[in-house]
mmCIF file with all atom_site columns, C-alpha atoms in Angstrom:
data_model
loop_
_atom_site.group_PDB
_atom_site.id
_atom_site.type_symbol
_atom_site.label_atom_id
_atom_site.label_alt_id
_atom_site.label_comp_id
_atom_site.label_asym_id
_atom_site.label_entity_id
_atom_site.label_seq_id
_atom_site.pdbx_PDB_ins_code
_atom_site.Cartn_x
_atom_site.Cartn_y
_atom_site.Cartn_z
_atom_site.occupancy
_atom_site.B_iso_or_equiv
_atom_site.pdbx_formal_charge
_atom_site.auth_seq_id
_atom_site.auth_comp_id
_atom_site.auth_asym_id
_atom_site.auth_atom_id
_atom_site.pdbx_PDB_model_num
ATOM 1   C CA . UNK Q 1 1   ? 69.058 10.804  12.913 1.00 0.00 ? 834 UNK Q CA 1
ATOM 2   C CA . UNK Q 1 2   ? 67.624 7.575   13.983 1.00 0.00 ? 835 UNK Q CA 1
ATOM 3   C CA . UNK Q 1 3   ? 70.224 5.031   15.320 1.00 0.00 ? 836 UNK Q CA 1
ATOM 4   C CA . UNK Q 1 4   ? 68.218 2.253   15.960 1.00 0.00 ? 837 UNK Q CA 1
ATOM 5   C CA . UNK Q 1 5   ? 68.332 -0.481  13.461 1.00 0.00 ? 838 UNK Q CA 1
ATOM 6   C CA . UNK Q 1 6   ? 65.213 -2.836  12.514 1.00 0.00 ? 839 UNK Q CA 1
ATOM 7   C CA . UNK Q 1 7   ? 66.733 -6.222  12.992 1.00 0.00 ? 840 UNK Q CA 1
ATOM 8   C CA . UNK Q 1 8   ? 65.500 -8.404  10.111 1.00 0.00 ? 841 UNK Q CA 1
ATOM 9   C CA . UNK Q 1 9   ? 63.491 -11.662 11.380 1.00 0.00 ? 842 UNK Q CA 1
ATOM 10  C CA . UNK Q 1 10  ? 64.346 -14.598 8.816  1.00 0.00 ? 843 UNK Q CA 1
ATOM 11  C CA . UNK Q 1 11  ? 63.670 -17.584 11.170 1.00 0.00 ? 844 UNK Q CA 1
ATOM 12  C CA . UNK Q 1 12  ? 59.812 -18.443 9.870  1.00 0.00 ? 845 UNK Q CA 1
ATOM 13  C CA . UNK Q 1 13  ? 61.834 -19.069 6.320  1.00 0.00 ? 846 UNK Q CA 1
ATOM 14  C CA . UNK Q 1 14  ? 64.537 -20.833 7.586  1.00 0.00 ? 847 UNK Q CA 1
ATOM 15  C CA . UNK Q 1 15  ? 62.738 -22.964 9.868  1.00 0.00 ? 848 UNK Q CA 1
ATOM 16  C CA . UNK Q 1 16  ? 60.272 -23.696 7.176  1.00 0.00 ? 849 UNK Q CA 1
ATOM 17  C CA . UNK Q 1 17  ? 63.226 -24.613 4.879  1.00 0.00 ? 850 UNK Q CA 1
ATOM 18  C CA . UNK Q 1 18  ? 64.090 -27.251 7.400  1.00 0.00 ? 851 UNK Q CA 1
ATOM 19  C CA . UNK Q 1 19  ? 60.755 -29.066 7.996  1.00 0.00 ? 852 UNK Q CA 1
ATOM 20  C CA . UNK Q 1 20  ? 60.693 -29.083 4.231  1.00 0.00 ? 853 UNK Q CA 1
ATOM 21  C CA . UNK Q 1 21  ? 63.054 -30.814 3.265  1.00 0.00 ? 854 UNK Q CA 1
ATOM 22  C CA . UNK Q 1 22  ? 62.777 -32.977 6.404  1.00 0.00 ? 855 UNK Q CA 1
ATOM 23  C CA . UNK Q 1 23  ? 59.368 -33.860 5.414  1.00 0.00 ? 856 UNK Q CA 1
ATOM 24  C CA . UNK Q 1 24  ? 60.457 -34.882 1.580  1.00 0.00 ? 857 UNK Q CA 1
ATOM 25  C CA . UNK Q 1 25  ? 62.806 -37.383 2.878  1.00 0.00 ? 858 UNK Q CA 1
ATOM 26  C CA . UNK Q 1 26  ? 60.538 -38.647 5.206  1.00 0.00 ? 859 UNK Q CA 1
ATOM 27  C CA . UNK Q 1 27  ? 57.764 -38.692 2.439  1.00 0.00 ? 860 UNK Q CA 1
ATOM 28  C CA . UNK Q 1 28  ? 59.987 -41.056 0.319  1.00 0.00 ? 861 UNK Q CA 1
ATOM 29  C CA . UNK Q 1 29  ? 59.162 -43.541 2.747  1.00 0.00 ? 862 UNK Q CA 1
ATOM 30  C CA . UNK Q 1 30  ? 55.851 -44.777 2.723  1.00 0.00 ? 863 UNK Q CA 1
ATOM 31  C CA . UNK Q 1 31  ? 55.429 -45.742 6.399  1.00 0.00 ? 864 UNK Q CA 1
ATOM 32  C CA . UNK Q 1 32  ? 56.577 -42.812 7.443  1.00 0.00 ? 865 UNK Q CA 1
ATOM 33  C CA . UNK Q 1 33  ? 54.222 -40.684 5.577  1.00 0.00 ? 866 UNK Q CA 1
ATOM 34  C CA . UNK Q 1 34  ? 52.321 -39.350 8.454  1.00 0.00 ? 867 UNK Q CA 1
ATOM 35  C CA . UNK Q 1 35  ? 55.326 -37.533 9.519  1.00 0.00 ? 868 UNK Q CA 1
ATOM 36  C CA . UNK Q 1 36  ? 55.886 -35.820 6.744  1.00 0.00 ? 869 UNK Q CA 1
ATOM 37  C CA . UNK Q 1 37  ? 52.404 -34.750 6.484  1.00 0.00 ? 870 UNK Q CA 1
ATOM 38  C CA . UNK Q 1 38  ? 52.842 -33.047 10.196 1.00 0.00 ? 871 UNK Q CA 1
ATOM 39  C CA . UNK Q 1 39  ? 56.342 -31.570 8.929  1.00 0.00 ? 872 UNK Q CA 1
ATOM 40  C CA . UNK Q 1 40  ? 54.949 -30.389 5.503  1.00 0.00 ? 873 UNK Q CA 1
ATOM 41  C CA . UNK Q 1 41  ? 52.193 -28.496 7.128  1.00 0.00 ? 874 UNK Q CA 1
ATOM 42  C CA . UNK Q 1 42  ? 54.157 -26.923 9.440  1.00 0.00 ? 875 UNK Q CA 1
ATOM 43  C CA . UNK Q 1 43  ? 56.997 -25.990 6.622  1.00 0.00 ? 876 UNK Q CA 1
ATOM 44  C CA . UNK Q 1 44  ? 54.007 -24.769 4.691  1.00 0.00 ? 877 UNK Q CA 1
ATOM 45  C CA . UNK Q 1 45  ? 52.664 -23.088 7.631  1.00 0.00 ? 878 UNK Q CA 1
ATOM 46  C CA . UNK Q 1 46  ? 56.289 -21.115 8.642  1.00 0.00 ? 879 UNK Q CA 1
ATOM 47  C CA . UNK Q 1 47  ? 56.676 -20.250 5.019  1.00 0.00 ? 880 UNK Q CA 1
ATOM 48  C CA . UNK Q 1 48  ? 53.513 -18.412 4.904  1.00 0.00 ? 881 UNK Q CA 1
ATOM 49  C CA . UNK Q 1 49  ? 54.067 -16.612 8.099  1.00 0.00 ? 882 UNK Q CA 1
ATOM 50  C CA . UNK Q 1 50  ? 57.640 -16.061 6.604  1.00 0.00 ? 883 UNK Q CA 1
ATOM 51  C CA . UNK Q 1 51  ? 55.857 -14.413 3.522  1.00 0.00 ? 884 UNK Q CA 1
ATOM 52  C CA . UNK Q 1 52  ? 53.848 -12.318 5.968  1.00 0.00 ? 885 UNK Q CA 1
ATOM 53  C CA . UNK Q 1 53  ? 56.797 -10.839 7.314  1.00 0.00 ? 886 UNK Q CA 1
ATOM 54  C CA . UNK Q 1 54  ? 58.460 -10.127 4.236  1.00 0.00 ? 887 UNK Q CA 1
ATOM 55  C CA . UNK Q 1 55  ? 55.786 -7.918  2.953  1.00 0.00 ? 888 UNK Q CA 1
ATOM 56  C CA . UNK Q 1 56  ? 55.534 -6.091  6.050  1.00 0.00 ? 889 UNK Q CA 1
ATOM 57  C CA . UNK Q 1 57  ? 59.576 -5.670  5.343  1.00 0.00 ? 890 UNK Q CA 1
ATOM 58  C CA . UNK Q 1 58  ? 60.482 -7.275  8.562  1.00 0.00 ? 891 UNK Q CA 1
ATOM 59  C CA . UNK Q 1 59  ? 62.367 -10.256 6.680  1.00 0.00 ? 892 UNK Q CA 1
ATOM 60  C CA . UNK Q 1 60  ? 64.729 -10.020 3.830  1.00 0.00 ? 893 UNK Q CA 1
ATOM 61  C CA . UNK Q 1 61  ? 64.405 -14.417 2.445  1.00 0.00 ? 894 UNK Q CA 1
ATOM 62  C CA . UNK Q 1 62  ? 61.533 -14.126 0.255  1.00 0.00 ? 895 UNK Q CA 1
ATOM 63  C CA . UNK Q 1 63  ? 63.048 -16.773 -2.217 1.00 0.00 ? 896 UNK Q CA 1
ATOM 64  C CA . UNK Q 1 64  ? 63.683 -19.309 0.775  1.00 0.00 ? 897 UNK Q CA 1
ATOM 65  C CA . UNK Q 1 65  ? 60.318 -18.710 1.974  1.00 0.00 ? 898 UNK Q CA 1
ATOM 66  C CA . UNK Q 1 66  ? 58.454 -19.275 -1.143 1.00 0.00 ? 899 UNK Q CA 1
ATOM 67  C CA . UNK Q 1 67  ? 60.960 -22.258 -1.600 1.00 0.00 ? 900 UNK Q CA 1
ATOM 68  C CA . UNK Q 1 68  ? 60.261 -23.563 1.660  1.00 0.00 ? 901 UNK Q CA 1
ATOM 69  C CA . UNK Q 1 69  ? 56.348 -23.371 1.121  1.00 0.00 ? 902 UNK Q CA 1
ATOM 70  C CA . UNK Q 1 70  ? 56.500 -25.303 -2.012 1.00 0.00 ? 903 UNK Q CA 1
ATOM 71  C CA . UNK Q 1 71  ? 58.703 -27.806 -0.889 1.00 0.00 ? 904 UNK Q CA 1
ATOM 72  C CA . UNK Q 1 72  ? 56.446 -27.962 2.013  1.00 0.00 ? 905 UNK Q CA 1
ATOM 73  C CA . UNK Q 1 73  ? 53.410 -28.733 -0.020 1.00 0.00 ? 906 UNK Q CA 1
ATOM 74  C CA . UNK Q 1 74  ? 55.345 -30.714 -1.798 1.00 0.00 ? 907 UNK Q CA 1
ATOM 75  C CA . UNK Q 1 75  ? 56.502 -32.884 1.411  1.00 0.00 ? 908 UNK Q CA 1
ATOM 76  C CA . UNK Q 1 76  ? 52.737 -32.810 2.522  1.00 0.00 ? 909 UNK Q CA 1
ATOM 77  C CA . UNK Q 1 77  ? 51.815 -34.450 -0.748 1.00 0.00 ? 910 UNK Q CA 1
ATOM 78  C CA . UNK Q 1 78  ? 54.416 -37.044 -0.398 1.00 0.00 ? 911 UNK Q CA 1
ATOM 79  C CA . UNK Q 1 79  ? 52.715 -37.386 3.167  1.00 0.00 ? 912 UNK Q CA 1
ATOM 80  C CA . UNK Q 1 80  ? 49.378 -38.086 2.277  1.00 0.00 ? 913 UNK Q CA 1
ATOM 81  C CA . UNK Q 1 81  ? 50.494 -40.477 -0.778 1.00 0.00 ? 914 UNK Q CA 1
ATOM 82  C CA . UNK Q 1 82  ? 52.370 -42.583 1.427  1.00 0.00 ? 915 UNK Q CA 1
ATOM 83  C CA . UNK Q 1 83  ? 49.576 -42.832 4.164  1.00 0.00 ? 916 UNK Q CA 1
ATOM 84  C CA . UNK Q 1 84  ? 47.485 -43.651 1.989  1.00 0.00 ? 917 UNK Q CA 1
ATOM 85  C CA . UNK Q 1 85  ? 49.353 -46.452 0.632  1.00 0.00 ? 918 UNK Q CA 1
ATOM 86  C CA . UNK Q 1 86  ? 50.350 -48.051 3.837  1.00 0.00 ? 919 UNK Q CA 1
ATOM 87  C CA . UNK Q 1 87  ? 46.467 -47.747 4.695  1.00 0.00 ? 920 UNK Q CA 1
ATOM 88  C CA . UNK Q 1 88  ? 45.885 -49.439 1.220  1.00 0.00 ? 921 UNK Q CA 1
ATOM 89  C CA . UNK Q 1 89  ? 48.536 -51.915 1.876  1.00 0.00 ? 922 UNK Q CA 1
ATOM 90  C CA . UNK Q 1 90  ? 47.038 -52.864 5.095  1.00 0.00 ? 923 UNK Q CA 1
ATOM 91  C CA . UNK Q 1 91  ? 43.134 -53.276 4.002  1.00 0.00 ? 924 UNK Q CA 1
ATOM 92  C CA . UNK Q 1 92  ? 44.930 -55.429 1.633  1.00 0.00 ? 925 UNK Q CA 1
ATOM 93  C CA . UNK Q 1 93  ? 46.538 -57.591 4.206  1.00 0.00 ? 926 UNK Q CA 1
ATOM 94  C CA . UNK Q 1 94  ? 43.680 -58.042 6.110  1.00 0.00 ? 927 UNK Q CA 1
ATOM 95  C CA . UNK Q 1 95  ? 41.624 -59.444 3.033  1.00 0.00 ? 928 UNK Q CA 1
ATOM 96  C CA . UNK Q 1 96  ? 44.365 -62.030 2.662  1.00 0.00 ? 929 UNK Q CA 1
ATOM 97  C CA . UNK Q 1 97  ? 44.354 -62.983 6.324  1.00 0.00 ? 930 UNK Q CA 1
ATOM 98  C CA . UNK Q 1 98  ? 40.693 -63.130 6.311  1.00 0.00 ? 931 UNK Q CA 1
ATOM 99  C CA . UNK Q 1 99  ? 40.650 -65.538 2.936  1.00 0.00 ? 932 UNK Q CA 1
ATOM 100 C CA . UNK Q 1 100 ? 43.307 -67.717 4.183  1.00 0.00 ? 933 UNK Q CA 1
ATOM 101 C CA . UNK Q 1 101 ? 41.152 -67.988 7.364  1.00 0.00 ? 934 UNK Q CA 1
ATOM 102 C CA . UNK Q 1 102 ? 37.992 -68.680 5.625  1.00 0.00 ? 935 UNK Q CA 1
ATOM 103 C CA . UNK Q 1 103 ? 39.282 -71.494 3.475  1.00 0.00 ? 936 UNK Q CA 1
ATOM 104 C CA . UNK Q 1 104 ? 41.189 -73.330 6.732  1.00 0.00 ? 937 UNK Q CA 1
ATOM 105 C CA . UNK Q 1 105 ? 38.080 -73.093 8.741  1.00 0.00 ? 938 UNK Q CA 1
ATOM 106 C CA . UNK Q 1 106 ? 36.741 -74.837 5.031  1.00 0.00 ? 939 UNK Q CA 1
ATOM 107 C CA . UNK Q 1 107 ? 39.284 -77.244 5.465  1.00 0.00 ? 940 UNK Q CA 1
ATOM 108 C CA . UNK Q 1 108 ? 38.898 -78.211 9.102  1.00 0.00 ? 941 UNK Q CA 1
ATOM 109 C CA . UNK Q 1 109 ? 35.367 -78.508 8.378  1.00 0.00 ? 942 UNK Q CA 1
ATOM 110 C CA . UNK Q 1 110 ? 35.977 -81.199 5.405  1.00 0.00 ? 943 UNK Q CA 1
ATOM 111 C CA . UNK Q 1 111 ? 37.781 -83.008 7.731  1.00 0.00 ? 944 UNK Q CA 1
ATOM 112 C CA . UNK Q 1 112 ? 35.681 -83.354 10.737 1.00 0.00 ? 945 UNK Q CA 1
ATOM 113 C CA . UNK Q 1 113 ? 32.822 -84.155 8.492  1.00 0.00 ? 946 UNK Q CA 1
ATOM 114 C CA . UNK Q 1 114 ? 35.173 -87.474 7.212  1.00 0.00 ? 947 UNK Q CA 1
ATOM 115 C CA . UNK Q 1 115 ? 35.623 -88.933 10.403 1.00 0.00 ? 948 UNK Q CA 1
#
């Protein structure tokens, strides 16, 4: 009779449960999109390792983990689309700063050449 009992290892799903939906509310946010791309990748990352260990029957939360690595890609998704639109957002700031330079250097020059 064998009396020692295989303790089951859930901590890859939970964990990746966690980051997940940490990284989807920080990927509502646009300007903090880059931290839910880290988060999402690592929730995606835990709930694949979580999978692992489920098929090798060392972990019992196969719904969590699959949950978790959805919601992860999901969060990593939200991650890159809000990167990308502060980096959009930005480019277009710049292009305003630049054209409001450009026509006051236009200006200044108008008025130096009326003196």
């Amino acid at each position: 009779m064998d009396t020692t009992a295989t303790q089951q290892r859930n901590g890859f799903g939970i964990t990746a449960l966690c980051l997940a939906i940490a990284g989807l509310v920080f990927g509502l946010v646009p300007l903090t999109g880059f931290i839910a791309v880290i988060l999402g990748a690592l929730a995606l990352l835990f709930g694949l390792l979580g999978l692992g260990r489920v098929r090798r029957r060392e972990a019992t939360n196969k719904k969590m983990a699959i949950t978790a690595s959805i919601l992860g890609a999901g969060a990593l998704a939200l991650g890159v689309w809000g990167v990308t639109i502060v980096f959009n957002t930005v480019e277009e700031v710049d292009k305003e700063f630049q054209q409001i330079e450009q026509e006051m250097q236009n200006e200044f020059g108008q008025i130096e050449q009326g003196r």
